[in-house]
Structures are given as structure tokens and as C-alpha cells.
Amino acid sequence: MTSPDAHVLVIGECVADIVRTDGAPDVVHPGGSPANLAYGLARLGRPAALLTELGADDNGRLIRGHLESVGVEVRATEVARTPSAVVRLDGQGRAQYTFDIGWTLPPTDLATAPGAIHLGSIGAVTEPGAASVLALVERWRSRAQVSYDPNVRPALMGERAEAVRRVERCVALSDLVKASDEDLAWLYPGEPAEAAAERWLTLGPTLVAVTLGAEGAFALSSDGGREQAPAVPVQVADTVGAGDSFMAALLHARAFGTDLAGCLAQAVTAAALTVSRFGANPPSAAELEAALGCYSKAGAR
């Protein structure tokens, strides 16, 4: 467990999300799961840096400004253009992505050990950059807590068996792992989410959390603990960034030594606040605290 003041190094991609809906102009939002996670941590008051790639273009400037506006330290290698994704929303606000992205992060070292490291999504499994990410994690994992979110993108994962191998390598390097039921269904077709989570615990993590969309989330710990939290009912604007907000709040709560039930309550509430508004727009610490108080009172009535 890390201190709430410990610096978190997030490693992974930034993506300009081009949100497209019928009958409306395109809207560009800063995105990318690791970038969203770093932003969400900073909004909750956690010192965070993002090791990533950005182009010297309008999208790159938009994303950098967005991250730096909340205090995220951006450590970016310059690439020809900032990765992008066209995001199409269905009638329920659920997002489908079409990517234009590469990941070529060069070998990187750190001057000092971070308090924690988070890796995830495209940057953790896409070569040639993934080799640099994993080498960095392997070097520092004995001195920093490691968290991981596979955030599976089937269109970018390649052949399933190889994707599973890469994901499981990341799981084995991690102390805390979060996945969605959709991630697990793609990785392990036909296997119940809880069975997959239990198997991941045997690879090394002390905690595996699984989000279930409208059904909330559950988490399993290596000491045999299990908790489940229902989703917080809200009017959904879109689901962009919900899982990243969940992960940020989960890490934030764990750093304060919150018990597993409390961690899940904070995480599902943060996700609910995010889906209630457009784009990857996670809550501040004050918003999360207010929402937790509001939902707690409502549940007591």
C-alpha cells in the first residue's frame, strides 16, 4: 500500500477522442486510458506524472494542456502525430472506438523511484513500445506498487492467444489489477468473470477488481476477501472514461487504507459521476466526497 502523498508514474498512451454522433459536429476530447487515469488521480489530489508520446500538433497541445491544467507532469516523447480514435456513441451512450494509433516509446529510465507505477491499455501490450514499458516496470517493481488495467481494445490486440500471454505477463508484474467484464469475456470466452479474476490472483496480484457496467463491480483479494458494490443509478451521458475514473478512485482509496468495501464504493461512485457527463471527465475530490455523502444518505432512508 502506498502513501496518499506518494508520486504515481502512469505509463501509456494519450489519444485524441473524436466523438462522433449523428446530426452533430465532431467534438475532440483528450483521452487514452492511461492519460485519463493520470488526470483522474490529479483531480483527486494525488501527485501524478504521465510517461507517454505526443505529436507537436493541435491534438497534442490540447491533451498536454488538459493534463497540465490539473497538475499532471507530462513526460512525452515527440512522435509524428498524436494518436486518435473516432468514438461513436450508441443510443445508450456506449462508446465504440476506431483507432489511429502506434506506440513506439523508447527505452527509458528514471532518476528516482516513483511511489507507484500504473501501466495499461495499448501501451502495455503494443510493440515496440511495450518492451520499454515492461523493462521499466521490472526494474522498479520491488520499490513501487504496480497497478494495471488491460482496457482491452480487440481491434488492436492481434491474435487472442498472444494477447492473453501479454496481458497475463502484465498481471503477474502487478500488485493491483482492474478489468471490465467485457475485457475478460474477450480474453477468456465462455469463462465466468469471477473465475478469471480468481486465476489472476494466482499470478501475483493482491487485489483484482472487475467492473460489471450497470451491475456495479466486485473485487477479490489474495487473503480470501470478496466484496461487491452495486452501480450508482445516474442518467448516462456517455461511458467514455468510466473505467479509468473507477481505477483512479480505487487507487486513491487504497492509498488511504480504506477497506475493500469502501474502496469499491468510492470507485463505483466516481464512475457514476463520470458517465453522467460527456467525455472522460472524472470527479474532483470534493465532488466525490459530496456524492458519497449524498448516496449514503439516500441509502439510509
PDB file of C-alpha atoms in Angstrom:
ATOM      1  CA  MET A   1       0.000   0.000   0.000  1.00  0.00           C
ATOM      2  CA  THR A   2       1.325   3.455  -0.858  1.00  0.00           C
ATOM      3  CA  SER A   3       1.024   6.790   0.922  1.00  0.00           C
ATOM      4  CA  PRO A   4      -1.613   9.276  -0.339  1.00  0.00           C
ATOM      5  CA  ASP A   5       1.285  11.660  -0.997  1.00  0.00           C
ATOM      6  CA  ALA A   6       3.337   9.152  -2.989  1.00  0.00           C
ATOM      7  CA  HIS A   7       4.032  10.124  -6.580  1.00  0.00           C
ATOM      8  CA  VAL A   8       2.367   7.905  -9.192  1.00  0.00           C
ATOM      9  CA  LEU A   9       4.056   7.344 -12.544  1.00  0.00           C
ATOM     10  CA  VAL A  10       1.475   6.392 -15.175  1.00  0.00           C
ATOM     11  CA  ILE A  11       2.896   4.870 -18.367  1.00  0.00           C
ATOM     12  CA  GLY A  12       0.898   4.677 -21.575  1.00  0.00           C
ATOM     13  CA  GLU A  13      -0.824   6.326 -24.457  1.00  0.00           C
ATOM     14  CA  CYS A  14      -2.602   9.610 -24.966  1.00  0.00           C
ATOM     15  CA  VAL A  15      -5.403   9.580 -27.543  1.00  0.00           C
ATOM     16  CA  ALA A  16      -7.454  12.387 -29.021  1.00  0.00           C
ATOM     17  CA  ASP A  17     -11.014  11.051 -28.820  1.00  0.00           C
ATOM     18  CA  ILE A  18     -13.013  12.381 -31.774  1.00  0.00           C
ATOM     19  CA  VAL A  19     -16.572  11.921 -30.545  1.00  0.00           C
ATOM     20  CA  ARG A  20     -18.980  11.485 -33.453  1.00  0.00           C
ATOM     21  CA  THR A  21     -22.757  11.433 -33.159  1.00  0.00           C
ATOM     22  CA  ASP A  22     -25.323  11.568 -35.934  1.00  0.00           C
ATOM     23  CA  GLY A  23     -26.505  15.054 -36.787  1.00  0.00           C
ATOM     24  CA  ALA A  24     -23.864  16.830 -34.688  1.00  0.00           C
ATOM     25  CA  PRO A  25     -20.374  18.178 -35.359  1.00  0.00           C
ATOM     26  CA  ASP A  26     -17.362  16.175 -34.191  1.00  0.00           C
ATOM     27  CA  VAL A  27     -16.071  17.047 -30.736  1.00  0.00           C
ATOM     28  CA  VAL A  28     -12.472  16.299 -29.727  1.00  0.00           C
ATOM     29  CA  HIS A  29     -11.806  15.250 -26.124  1.00  0.00           C
ATOM     30  CA  PRO A  30      -8.424  14.456 -24.540  1.00  0.00           C
ATOM     31  CA  GLY A  31      -8.350  10.715 -23.933  1.00  0.00           C
ATOM     32  CA  GLY A  32      -6.405   7.491 -23.729  1.00  0.00           C
ATOM     33  CA  SER A  33      -6.887   5.221 -20.729  1.00  0.00           C
ATOM     34  CA  PRO A  34      -3.514   5.932 -19.029  1.00  0.00           C
ATOM     35  CA  ALA A  35      -3.886   9.677 -19.660  1.00  0.00           C
ATOM     36  CA  ASN A  36      -7.410   9.592 -18.216  1.00  0.00           C
ATOM     37  CA  LEU A  37      -6.085   7.724 -15.173  1.00  0.00           C
ATOM     38  CA  ALA A  38      -3.342  10.288 -14.542  1.00  0.00           C
ATOM     39  CA  TYR A  39      -5.872  13.108 -14.911  1.00  0.00           C
ATOM     40  CA  GLY A  40      -8.302  11.345 -12.556  1.00  0.00           C
ATOM     41  CA  LEU A  41      -5.620  10.849  -9.905  1.00  0.00           C
ATOM     42  CA  ALA A  42      -4.635  14.508 -10.090  1.00  0.00           C
ATOM     43  CA  ARG A  43      -8.273  15.575  -9.767  1.00  0.00           C
ATOM     44  CA  LEU A  44      -8.401  13.565  -6.546  1.00  0.00           C
ATOM     45  CA  GLY A  45      -5.269  15.300  -5.246  1.00  0.00           C
ATOM     46  CA  ARG A  46      -2.687  12.601  -5.971  1.00  0.00           C
ATOM     47  CA  PRO A  47       0.694  13.706  -7.436  1.00  0.00           C
ATOM     48  CA  ALA A  48       0.939  12.086 -10.878  1.00  0.00           C
ATOM     49  CA  ALA A  49       3.199  12.044 -13.918  1.00  0.00           C
ATOM     50  CA  LEU A  50       2.472  10.561 -17.334  1.00  0.00           C
ATOM     51  CA  LEU A  51       5.200   8.944 -19.436  1.00  0.00           C
ATOM     52  CA  THR A  52       3.767   8.974 -22.948  1.00  0.00           C
ATOM     53  CA  GLU A  53       4.037  10.047 -26.596  1.00  0.00           C
ATOM     54  CA  LEU A  54       2.551  13.188 -28.152  1.00  0.00           C
ATOM     55  CA  GLY A  55       2.719  14.906 -31.521  1.00  0.00           C
ATOM     56  CA  ALA A  56       3.589  18.576 -31.957  1.00  0.00           C
ATOM     57  CA  ASP A  57       0.084  19.183 -33.330  1.00  0.00           C
ATOM     58  CA  ASP A  58      -3.224  20.645 -32.216  1.00  0.00           C
ATOM     59  CA  ASN A  59      -4.351  17.393 -30.600  1.00  0.00           C
ATOM     60  CA  GLY A  60      -1.061  17.065 -28.751  1.00  0.00           C
ATOM     61  CA  ARG A  61      -1.297  20.611 -27.432  1.00  0.00           C
ATOM     62  CA  LEU A  62      -4.907  20.018 -26.399  1.00  0.00           C
ATOM     63  CA  ILE A  63      -4.005  16.892 -24.429  1.00  0.00           C
ATOM     64  CA  ARG A  64      -0.900  18.396 -22.814  1.00  0.00           C
ATOM     65  CA  GLY A  65      -2.815  21.484 -21.728  1.00  0.00           C
ATOM     66  CA  HIS A  66      -5.637  19.348 -20.360  1.00  0.00           C
ATOM     67  CA  LEU A  67      -3.287  17.231 -18.253  1.00  0.00           C
ATOM     68  CA  GLU A  68      -1.147  20.097 -17.027  1.00  0.00           C
ATOM     69  CA  SER A  69      -4.246  22.093 -16.043  1.00  0.00           C
ATOM     70  CA  VAL A  70      -4.721  19.751 -13.062  1.00  0.00           C
ATOM     71  CA  GLY A  71      -1.039  19.359 -12.268  1.00  0.00           C
ATOM     72  CA  VAL A  72      -0.089  16.179 -14.138  1.00  0.00           C
ATOM     73  CA  GLU A  73       3.605  16.229 -15.069  1.00  0.00           C
ATOM     74  CA  VAL A  74       3.739  15.275 -18.759  1.00  0.00           C
ATOM     75  CA  ARG A  75       6.902  13.437 -19.842  1.00  0.00           C
ATOM     76  CA  ALA A  76       6.314  12.984 -23.553  1.00  0.00           C
ATOM     77  CA  THR A  77       8.449  11.663 -26.380  1.00  0.00           C
ATOM     78  CA  GLU A  78       7.571  13.536 -29.575  1.00  0.00           C
ATOM     79  CA  VAL A  79       6.026  11.483 -32.380  1.00  0.00           C
ATOM     80  CA  ALA A  80       4.884  12.427 -35.884  1.00  0.00           C
ATOM     81  CA  ARG A  81       1.248  12.838 -34.860  1.00  0.00           C
ATOM     82  CA  THR A  82      -0.824  12.432 -31.746  1.00  0.00           C
ATOM     83  CA  PRO A  83      -2.762   9.145 -31.707  1.00  0.00           C
ATOM     84  CA  SER A  84      -6.502   9.485 -32.242  1.00  0.00           C
ATOM     85  CA  ALA A  85      -9.688   7.458 -32.057  1.00  0.00           C
ATOM     86  CA  VAL A  86     -13.078   8.071 -33.609  1.00  0.00           C
ATOM     87  CA  VAL A  87     -15.634   7.417 -30.875  1.00  0.00           C
ATOM     88  CA  ARG A  88     -19.170   6.585 -31.960  1.00  0.00           C
ATOM     89  CA  LEU A  89     -21.899   6.648 -29.322  1.00  0.00           C
ATOM     90  CA  ASP A  90     -24.958   4.428 -29.482  1.00  0.00           C
ATOM     91  CA  GLY A  91     -28.398   5.335 -28.159  1.00  0.00           C
ATOM     92  CA  GLN A  92     -27.382   4.403 -24.583  1.00  0.00           C
ATOM     93  CA  GLY A  93     -24.208   6.476 -24.664  1.00  0.00           C
ATOM     94  CA  ARG A  94     -21.944   3.424 -25.010  1.00  0.00           C
ATOM     95  CA  ALA A  95     -18.743   4.097 -26.919  1.00  0.00           C
ATOM     96  CA  GLN A  96     -17.246   2.189 -29.851  1.00  0.00           C
ATOM     97  CA  TYR A  97     -13.724   3.109 -30.996  1.00  0.00           C
ATOM     98  CA  THR A  98     -11.855   3.149 -34.317  1.00  0.00           C
ATOM     99  CA  PHE A  99      -8.159   3.783 -33.658  1.00  0.00           C
ATOM    100  CA  ASP A 100      -5.321   5.502 -35.485  1.00  0.00           C
ATOM    101  CA  ILE A 101      -2.521   4.788 -33.053  1.00  0.00           C
ATOM    102  CA  GLY A 102       1.020   3.492 -32.739  1.00  0.00           C
ATOM    103  CA  TRP A 103       3.191   3.012 -29.659  1.00  0.00           C
ATOM    104  CA  THR A 104       6.972   3.348 -30.010  1.00  0.00           C
ATOM    105  CA  LEU A 105       8.123   4.500 -26.556  1.00  0.00           C
ATOM    106  CA  PRO A 106      11.939   4.287 -26.492  1.00  0.00           C
ATOM    107  CA  PRO A 107      13.895   2.656 -23.634  1.00  0.00           C
ATOM    108  CA  THR A 108      13.532   4.921 -20.615  1.00  0.00           C
ATOM    109  CA  ASP A 109      14.998   5.087 -17.133  1.00  0.00           C
ATOM    110  CA  LEU A 110      14.094   7.043 -14.021  1.00  0.00           C
ATOM    111  CA  ALA A 111      16.343   9.178 -11.833  1.00  0.00           C
ATOM    112  CA  THR A 112      14.392   8.271  -8.700  1.00  0.00           C
ATOM    113  CA  ALA A 113      11.898   5.575  -7.770  1.00  0.00           C
ATOM    114  CA  PRO A 114       8.226   6.582  -8.016  1.00  0.00           C
ATOM    115  CA  GLY A 115       5.879   5.815  -5.153  1.00  0.00           C
ATOM    116  CA  ALA A 116       3.713   3.758  -7.503  1.00  0.00           C
ATOM    117  CA  ILE A 117       3.565   2.780 -11.165  1.00  0.00           C
ATOM    118  CA  HIS A 118       0.468   2.273 -13.287  1.00  0.00           C
ATOM    119  CA  LEU A 119       0.518   0.681 -16.714  1.00  0.00           C
ATOM    120  CA  GLY A 120      -2.260  -0.194 -19.031  1.00  0.00           C
ATOM    121  CA  SER A 121      -4.145  -0.454 -22.246  1.00  0.00           C
ATOM    122  CA  ILE A 122      -2.414  -0.139 -25.606  1.00  0.00           C
ATOM    123  CA  GLY A 123       0.932   0.971 -24.197  1.00  0.00           C
ATOM    124  CA  ALA A 124       1.394  -2.185 -22.125  1.00  0.00           C
ATOM    125  CA  VAL A 125       0.937  -4.716 -24.936  1.00  0.00           C
ATOM    126  CA  THR A 126       1.749  -2.953 -28.243  1.00  0.00           C
ATOM    127  CA  GLU A 127       5.280  -3.268 -29.604  1.00  0.00           C
ATOM    128  CA  PRO A 128       7.817  -1.862 -29.943  1.00  0.00           C
ATOM    129  CA  GLY A 129       6.947   0.434 -27.024  1.00  0.00           C
ATOM    130  CA  ALA A 130       5.593  -2.263 -24.718  1.00  0.00           C
ATOM    131  CA  ALA A 131       9.096  -3.705 -24.275  1.00  0.00           C
ATOM    132  CA  SER A 132      10.246  -0.356 -22.857  1.00  0.00           C
ATOM    133  CA  VAL A 133       7.241  -0.205 -20.514  1.00  0.00           C
ATOM    134  CA  LEU A 134       7.774  -3.693 -19.128  1.00  0.00           C
ATOM    135  CA  ALA A 135      11.522  -3.213 -18.723  1.00  0.00           C
ATOM    136  CA  LEU A 136      10.854  -0.096 -16.666  1.00  0.00           C
ATOM    137  CA  VAL A 137       8.261  -1.850 -14.504  1.00  0.00           C
ATOM    138  CA  GLU A 138      10.505  -4.856 -13.940  1.00  0.00           C
ATOM    139  CA  ARG A 139      13.351  -2.603 -12.843  1.00  0.00           C
ATOM    140  CA  TRP A 140      11.338  -0.649 -10.265  1.00  0.00           C
ATOM    141  CA  ARG A 141       8.580  -3.001  -9.099  1.00  0.00           C
ATOM    142  CA  SER A 142      10.445  -4.068  -5.958  1.00  0.00           C
ATOM    143  CA  ARG A 143      10.383  -0.414  -4.812  1.00  0.00           C
ATOM    144  CA  ALA A 144       6.987   0.756  -6.109  1.00  0.00           C
ATOM    145  CA  GLN A 145       3.454  -0.627  -6.033  1.00  0.00           C
ATOM    146  CA  VAL A 146       2.335  -1.561  -9.542  1.00  0.00           C
ATOM    147  CA  SER A 147      -1.232  -1.384 -10.853  1.00  0.00           C
ATOM    148  CA  TYR A 148      -2.570  -2.478 -14.232  1.00  0.00           C
ATOM    149  CA  ASP A 149      -5.712  -2.074 -16.325  1.00  0.00           C
ATOM    150  CA  PRO A 150      -5.715  -4.036 -19.608  1.00  0.00           C
ATOM    151  CA  ASN A 151      -8.582  -1.932 -21.049  1.00  0.00           C
ATOM    152  CA  VAL A 152      -8.797  -4.410 -23.917  1.00  0.00           C
ATOM    153  CA  ARG A 153      -9.181  -2.995 -27.431  1.00  0.00           C
ATOM    154  CA  PRO A 154      -9.857  -6.079 -29.611  1.00  0.00           C
ATOM    155  CA  ALA A 155      -9.094  -4.255 -32.862  1.00  0.00           C
ATOM    156  CA  LEU A 156      -5.548  -3.595 -31.618  1.00  0.00           C
ATOM    157  CA  MET A 157      -4.840  -6.772 -29.659  1.00  0.00           C
ATOM    158  CA  GLY A 158      -3.932  -9.088 -32.527  1.00  0.00           C
ATOM    159  CA  GLU A 159      -4.233 -12.865 -32.162  1.00  0.00           C
ATOM    160  CA  ARG A 160      -6.062 -13.771 -28.956  1.00  0.00           C
ATOM    161  CA  ALA A 161      -3.596 -16.301 -27.524  1.00  0.00           C
ATOM    162  CA  GLU A 162      -0.697 -13.885 -27.847  1.00  0.00           C
ATOM    163  CA  ALA A 163      -2.811 -11.087 -26.383  1.00  0.00           C
ATOM    164  CA  VAL A 164      -3.636 -13.271 -23.373  1.00  0.00           C
ATOM    165  CA  ARG A 165       0.053 -14.034 -22.894  1.00  0.00           C
ATOM    166  CA  ARG A 166       0.945 -10.324 -22.923  1.00  0.00           C
ATOM    167  CA  VAL A 167      -1.887  -9.371 -20.593  1.00  0.00           C
ATOM    168  CA  GLU A 168      -1.052 -12.135 -18.131  1.00  0.00           C
ATOM    169  CA  ARG A 169       2.579 -11.040 -18.065  1.00  0.00           C
ATOM    170  CA  CYS A 170       1.414  -7.566 -17.007  1.00  0.00           C
ATOM    171  CA  VAL A 171      -0.923  -9.090 -14.410  1.00  0.00           C
ATOM    172  CA  ALA A 172       1.992 -11.062 -12.950  1.00  0.00           C
ATOM    173  CA  LEU A 173       4.031  -7.861 -12.561  1.00  0.00           C
ATOM    174  CA  SER A 174       1.234  -6.070 -10.715  1.00  0.00           C
ATOM    175  CA  ASP A 175       0.006  -5.713  -7.152  1.00  0.00           C
ATOM    176  CA  LEU A 176      -3.458  -4.422  -8.089  1.00  0.00           C
ATOM    177  CA  VAL A 177      -5.353  -5.181 -11.294  1.00  0.00           C
ATOM    178  CA  LYS A 178      -8.664  -3.882 -12.596  1.00  0.00           C
ATOM    179  CA  ALA A 179     -10.549  -5.209 -15.630  1.00  0.00           C
ATOM    180  CA  SER A 180     -14.053  -4.984 -17.014  1.00  0.00           C
ATOM    181  CA  ASP A 181     -16.285  -7.991 -17.556  1.00  0.00           C
ATOM    182  CA  GLU A 182     -16.045  -7.185 -21.283  1.00  0.00           C
ATOM    183  CA  ASP A 183     -12.230  -7.335 -21.110  1.00  0.00           C
ATOM    184  CA  LEU A 184     -12.391 -10.758 -19.504  1.00  0.00           C
ATOM    185  CA  ALA A 185     -15.046 -12.041 -21.905  1.00  0.00           C
ATOM    186  CA  TRP A 186     -12.783 -11.223 -24.863  1.00  0.00           C
ATOM    187  CA  LEU A 187      -9.662 -12.676 -23.268  1.00  0.00           C
ATOM    188  CA  TYR A 188     -11.371 -15.835 -21.957  1.00  0.00           C
ATOM    189  CA  PRO A 189     -14.518 -16.575 -23.987  1.00  0.00           C
ATOM    190  CA  GLY A 190     -17.111 -18.533 -22.044  1.00  0.00           C
ATOM    191  CA  GLU A 191     -15.297 -18.289 -18.706  1.00  0.00           C
ATOM    192  CA  PRO A 192     -17.145 -16.561 -15.845  1.00  0.00           C
ATOM    193  CA  ALA A 193     -15.568 -13.244 -14.861  1.00  0.00           C
ATOM    194  CA  GLU A 194     -15.087 -14.339 -11.266  1.00  0.00           C
ATOM    195  CA  ALA A 195     -13.238 -17.487 -12.307  1.00  0.00           C
ATOM    196  CA  ALA A 196     -10.881 -15.426 -14.465  1.00  0.00           C
ATOM    197  CA  ALA A 197     -10.322 -12.973 -11.601  1.00  0.00           C
ATOM    198  CA  GLU A 198      -9.552 -15.827  -9.209  1.00  0.00           C
ATOM    199  CA  ARG A 199      -6.997 -17.216 -11.642  1.00  0.00           C
ATOM    200  CA  TRP A 200      -5.357 -13.813 -11.990  1.00  0.00           C
ATOM    201  CA  LEU A 201      -4.875 -13.726  -8.219  1.00  0.00           C
ATOM    202  CA  THR A 202      -2.713 -16.841  -8.508  1.00  0.00           C
ATOM    203  CA  LEU A 203      -0.361 -14.964 -10.868  1.00  0.00           C
ATOM    204  CA  GLY A 204       0.718 -12.491  -8.183  1.00  0.00           C
ATOM    205  CA  PRO A 205      -1.644  -9.541  -7.526  1.00  0.00           C
ATOM    206  CA  THR A 206      -3.029  -8.962  -4.050  1.00  0.00           C
ATOM    207  CA  LEU A 207      -6.249  -7.455  -5.435  1.00  0.00           C
ATOM    208  CA  VAL A 208      -8.276  -7.947  -8.626  1.00  0.00           C
ATOM    209  CA  ALA A 209     -11.293  -5.701  -9.241  1.00  0.00           C
ATOM    210  CA  VAL A 210     -13.823  -6.302 -12.025  1.00  0.00           C
ATOM    211  CA  THR A 211     -16.327  -3.733 -13.272  1.00  0.00           C
ATOM    212  CA  LEU A 212     -19.723  -5.010 -14.417  1.00  0.00           C
ATOM    213  CA  GLY A 213     -21.260  -1.981 -16.109  1.00  0.00           C
ATOM    214  CA  ALA A 214     -24.794  -1.395 -14.834  1.00  0.00           C
ATOM    215  CA  GLU A 215     -24.316  -4.233 -12.325  1.00  0.00           C
ATOM    216  CA  GLY A 216     -21.577  -2.427 -10.388  1.00  0.00           C
ATOM    217  CA  ALA A 217     -18.300  -4.157  -9.531  1.00  0.00           C
ATOM    218  CA  PHE A 218     -16.699  -6.836  -7.391  1.00  0.00           C
ATOM    219  CA  ALA A 219     -13.201  -7.318  -6.027  1.00  0.00           C
ATOM    220  CA  LEU A 220     -11.224 -10.306  -4.796  1.00  0.00           C
ATOM    221  CA  SER A 221      -8.164 -10.145  -2.559  1.00  0.00           C
ATOM    222  CA  SER A 222      -5.369 -12.669  -2.102  1.00  0.00           C
ATOM    223  CA  ASP A 223      -6.312 -13.137   1.563  1.00  0.00           C
ATOM    224  CA  GLY A 224      -9.673 -14.578   0.507  1.00  0.00           C
ATOM    225  CA  GLY A 225     -11.695 -11.391   0.773  1.00  0.00           C
ATOM    226  CA  ARG A 226     -14.556 -10.612  -1.588  1.00  0.00           C
ATOM    227  CA  GLU A 227     -16.707  -7.516  -1.869  1.00  0.00           C
ATOM    228  CA  GLN A 228     -19.367  -6.401  -4.335  1.00  0.00           C
ATOM    229  CA  ALA A 229     -20.823  -2.952  -4.886  1.00  0.00           C
ATOM    230  CA  PRO A 230     -23.939  -2.077  -6.889  1.00  0.00           C
ATOM    231  CA  ALA A 231     -23.760   0.593  -9.549  1.00  0.00           C
ATOM    232  CA  VAL A 232     -24.884   4.082  -8.580  1.00  0.00           C
ATOM    233  CA  PRO A 233     -28.002   4.942 -10.640  1.00  0.00           C
ATOM    234  CA  VAL A 234     -27.483   8.001 -12.845  1.00  0.00           C
ATOM    235  CA  GLN A 235     -28.648   9.349 -16.188  1.00  0.00           C
ATOM    236  CA  VAL A 236     -25.928   8.247 -18.621  1.00  0.00           C
ATOM    237  CA  ALA A 237     -24.469  10.881 -20.934  1.00  0.00           C
ATOM    238  CA  ASP A 238     -21.761   8.541 -22.239  1.00  0.00           C
ATOM    239  CA  THR A 239     -19.472   5.844 -20.865  1.00  0.00           C
ATOM    240  CA  VAL A 240     -16.176   7.368 -22.016  1.00  0.00           C
ATOM    241  CA  GLY A 241     -13.583   7.193 -19.238  1.00  0.00           C
ATOM    242  CA  ALA A 242     -15.790   5.419 -16.704  1.00  0.00           C
ATOM    243  CA  GLY A 243     -13.349   2.579 -16.106  1.00  0.00           C
ATOM    244  CA  ASP A 244     -10.445   4.999 -15.762  1.00  0.00           C
ATOM    245  CA  SER A 245     -12.328   7.030 -13.149  1.00  0.00           C
ATOM    246  CA  PHE A 246     -13.123   3.792 -11.322  1.00  0.00           C
ATOM    247  CA  MET A 247      -9.433   2.862 -11.276  1.00  0.00           C
ATOM    248  CA  ALA A 248      -8.281   6.313 -10.153  1.00  0.00           C
ATOM    249  CA  ALA A 249     -10.719   6.317  -7.243  1.00  0.00           C
ATOM    250  CA  LEU A 250      -9.821   2.733  -6.320  1.00  0.00           C
ATOM    251  CA  LEU A 251      -6.117   3.603  -6.142  1.00  0.00           C
ATOM    252  CA  HIS A 252      -6.899   6.795  -4.251  1.00  0.00           C
ATOM    253  CA  ALA A 253      -8.990   4.981  -1.650  1.00  0.00           C
ATOM    254  CA  ARG A 254      -6.424   2.187  -1.232  1.00  0.00           C
ATOM    255  CA  ALA A 255      -3.697   4.746  -0.539  1.00  0.00           C
ATOM    256  CA  PHE A 256      -5.708   5.971   2.452  1.00  0.00           C
ATOM    257  CA  GLY A 257      -6.034   2.444   3.832  1.00  0.00           C
ATOM    258  CA  THR A 258      -9.766   2.282   3.128  1.00  0.00           C
ATOM    259  CA  ASP A 259     -11.250  -1.193   3.494  1.00  0.00           C
ATOM    260  CA  LEU A 260     -12.205  -3.130   0.375  1.00  0.00           C
ATOM    261  CA  ALA A 261     -15.918  -2.323   0.614  1.00  0.00           C
ATOM    262  CA  GLY A 262     -15.161   1.372   0.981  1.00  0.00           C
ATOM    263  CA  CYS A 263     -12.734   1.287  -1.928  1.00  0.00           C
ATOM    264  CA  LEU A 264     -15.384  -0.227  -4.203  1.00  0.00           C
ATOM    265  CA  ALA A 265     -17.995   2.295  -3.041  1.00  0.00           C
ATOM    266  CA  GLN A 266     -15.685   5.176  -3.936  1.00  0.00           C
ATOM    267  CA  ALA A 267     -14.756   3.617  -7.280  1.00  0.00           C
ATOM    268  CA  VAL A 268     -18.317   2.936  -8.480  1.00  0.00           C
ATOM    269  CA  THR A 269     -19.379   6.417  -7.368  1.00  0.00           C
ATOM    270  CA  ALA A 270     -16.529   8.038  -9.315  1.00  0.00           C
ATOM    271  CA  ALA A 271     -17.513   6.016 -12.389  1.00  0.00           C
ATOM    272  CA  ALA A 272     -21.149   7.087 -12.000  1.00  0.00           C
ATOM    273  CA  LEU A 273     -20.200  10.763 -11.844  1.00  0.00           C
ATOM    274  CA  THR A 274     -18.129  10.334 -14.998  1.00  0.00           C
ATOM    275  CA  VAL A 275     -20.857   8.641 -17.052  1.00  0.00           C
ATOM    276  CA  SER A 276     -23.331  11.333 -16.001  1.00  0.00           C
ATOM    277  CA  ARG A 277     -21.425  13.903 -18.079  1.00  0.00           C
ATOM    278  CA  PHE A 278     -19.834  13.902 -21.511  1.00  0.00           C
ATOM    279  CA  GLY A 279     -16.255  12.808 -22.135  1.00  0.00           C
ATOM    280  CA  ALA A 280     -13.614  11.451 -19.776  1.00  0.00           C
ATOM    281  CA  ASN A 281     -14.451  13.948 -17.049  1.00  0.00           C
ATOM    282  CA  PRO A 282     -13.623  12.357 -13.663  1.00  0.00           C
ATOM    283  CA  PRO A 283     -14.677  13.887 -10.356  1.00  0.00           C
ATOM    284  CA  SER A 284     -12.595  16.091  -8.106  1.00  0.00           C
ATOM    285  CA  ALA A 285     -12.015  15.007  -4.518  1.00  0.00           C
ATOM    286  CA  ALA A 286     -14.718  17.421  -3.365  1.00  0.00           C
ATOM    287  CA  GLU A 287     -17.236  16.129  -5.918  1.00  0.00           C
ATOM    288  CA  LEU A 288     -16.548  12.533  -4.959  1.00  0.00           C
ATOM    289  CA  GLU A 289     -16.874  13.274  -1.243  1.00  0.00           C
ATOM    290  CA  ALA A 290     -20.153  15.115  -1.794  1.00  0.00           C
ATOM    291  CA  ALA A 291     -21.559  12.321  -3.952  1.00  0.00           C
ATOM    292  CA  LEU A 292     -20.583   9.656  -1.434  1.00  0.00           C
ATOM    293  CA  GLY A 293     -22.373  11.597   1.288  1.00  0.00           C
ATOM    294  CA  CYS A 294     -25.447  12.082  -0.882  1.00  0.00           C
ATOM    295  CA  TYR A 295     -25.708   8.412  -1.891  1.00  0.00           C
ATOM    296  CA  SER A 296     -25.037   7.259   1.648  1.00  0.00           C
ATOM    297  CA  LYS A 297     -27.917   9.360   2.981  1.00  0.00           C
ATOM    298  CA  ALA A 298     -30.200   8.161   0.196  1.00  0.00           C
ATOM    299  CA  GLY A 299     -29.365   4.551   1.030  1.00  0.00           C
ATOM    300  CA  ALA A 300     -30.100   5.100   4.702  1.00  0.00           C
ATOM    301  CA  ARG A 301     -33.633   6.303   4.064  1.00  0.00           C
TER     302      ARG A 301
END
